[in-house]
Amino acid sequence: MIHPCSLYSAYSHKSSTMSCLSVSMLCFLLALLTPANLTSATGNIGFSLPLVSSHHKLNHTTGEIGELLLPEGDVNPMNVRPKVAPAGWPMFSVVVGVGSGRGQHFYKLALDFVGNLTWIRCKPCTPEEQQEGPIFDAALSPKYAFVHTTSFYCKPPFIGHHGDKCSFSATTSLAAAHGYLATDLFTFGDTNTGHKRVEGLLFGCAHRADEFWNHGIVVGAMSLNKKFGSDVPNHDHAHSTALMYQDTMLYFIGLEGVSLNGQRLTRINRGMFSRDQARKHGGTIIDVGTPETRMIRAAYDILEAAVVADLQHRLGVRRAGYRVPGSHLCFVVSIHGIYQKLPSITLHLAGGAQLTIKWDLLFVTKMHHGAQHACFLIFPDEKMTVLGAAQQVDTRFTIDVDHRLLYFAPENCGNDSS
């Protein structure tokens, strides 16, 4: 579900190991985008959205889809707890109606937990890419309206242009998209009462989408990364770290070091994770759309060497001398009960917060050439570091935009029905 050019190598193994998480849960506290006309908005939009199979055909007139990816896995925009399923790419999609009158069509949008702006491809859009359903034609939608340069919303990172249009340039978790801000009628499939209509929803109408890795299916991204004021729950038992706005559309956190089994890897330092804004290189983000964690190469090489040494010296397990498909680092495992002895990893974040990832979220069992392997679920990356979905299981993350904080705490999401 993710592919800006600066993140290409981070997302080149999208479907490799998610089947190991099919009975687990991810926890997020997120809010749906607010209508642009705030004076007419009536509080929070608290309806549910069903997760749908991105590979199942959709009726673009009615929004009907024959099969849900998760029969009981509704996505409440105020409280997202989707099951992780072996669904291939993209992991999650929602069906959203965009436009009114003859211009209305229902589309599949990838859930974007990183970018700030919901956007879709609009006619005309280059380069030409296959998608499911027609490209949105704003000229056919009576309720479509450009956001003017004098609007409250036309402020950085958005840019006003002569011609009274406000442009956006979003390197989001799906593509590098460029176009104009607009508002229109959005229709959401509510699993309780049918369709919910929201007028004047702010979105990006993209006329260019580079590195658009949509697999011929989704038409854009629906941002679900906002959490506002009174919606933020009590965090007495949660860790927190600062959100850094060093990019126009991505939230970064400060990763300062890594420990293996409680021992700090001193050769890994915060400078390895720093963000070079000019080169669009480095930094750390959290993204549910990335199946496994990607770590910047300089730090990953040190971590990999430490993991190999630990398993060899402590458990007598050696690295496989060949490549197991879909994995970068694997070990031949022939001893029963060894998995519980595999190492954990702790990520040291800015402000003193620590996120510990247990062994069962770091290794997956694979059979190859008749032998059982334990394969590492962290991969090297040449551009940046991304905490992926596999390592987010049973941790609740809350984004507090007002205070620029990310809260996180362990939680058994499968038993949480609140």
Coordinates of C-alpha atoms in Angstrom, one line a residue, residues 28-33 77 111-118 222-228 251 398-401:
F28 CA -5.2 2.2 16.7
L29 CA -7.1 5.2 17.9
L30 CA -7.9 7.3 14.9
A31 CA -10.4 9.8 13.6
L32 CA -12.1 10.3 10.3
L33 CA -11.2 13.5 8.4
P77 CA -13.0 5.6 12.4
L111 CA -6.0 3.1 4.4
D112 CA -3.2 5.5 5.0
F113 CA -2.0 5.8 8.6
V114 CA 1.0 8.0 7.7
G115 CA -0.2 10.8 5.3
N116 CA -2.3 13.8 6.4
L117 CA -4.5 14.1 3.4
T118 CA -7.1 11.8 1.7
M222 CA -7.9 7.6 2.8
S223 CA -6.0 9.3 5.6
L224 CA -6.9 8.0 9.1
N225 CA -4.1 9.4 11.2
K226 CA -5.7 12.2 13.1
K227 CA -6.8 12.3 16.7
F228 CA -8.2 15.5 18.2
Y251 CA 4.9 12.2 10.8
T398 CA -2.6 7.0 19.7
I399 CA -1.7 10.1 17.6
D400 CA -2.4 13.3 19.5
V401 CA -2.0 15.9 16.8

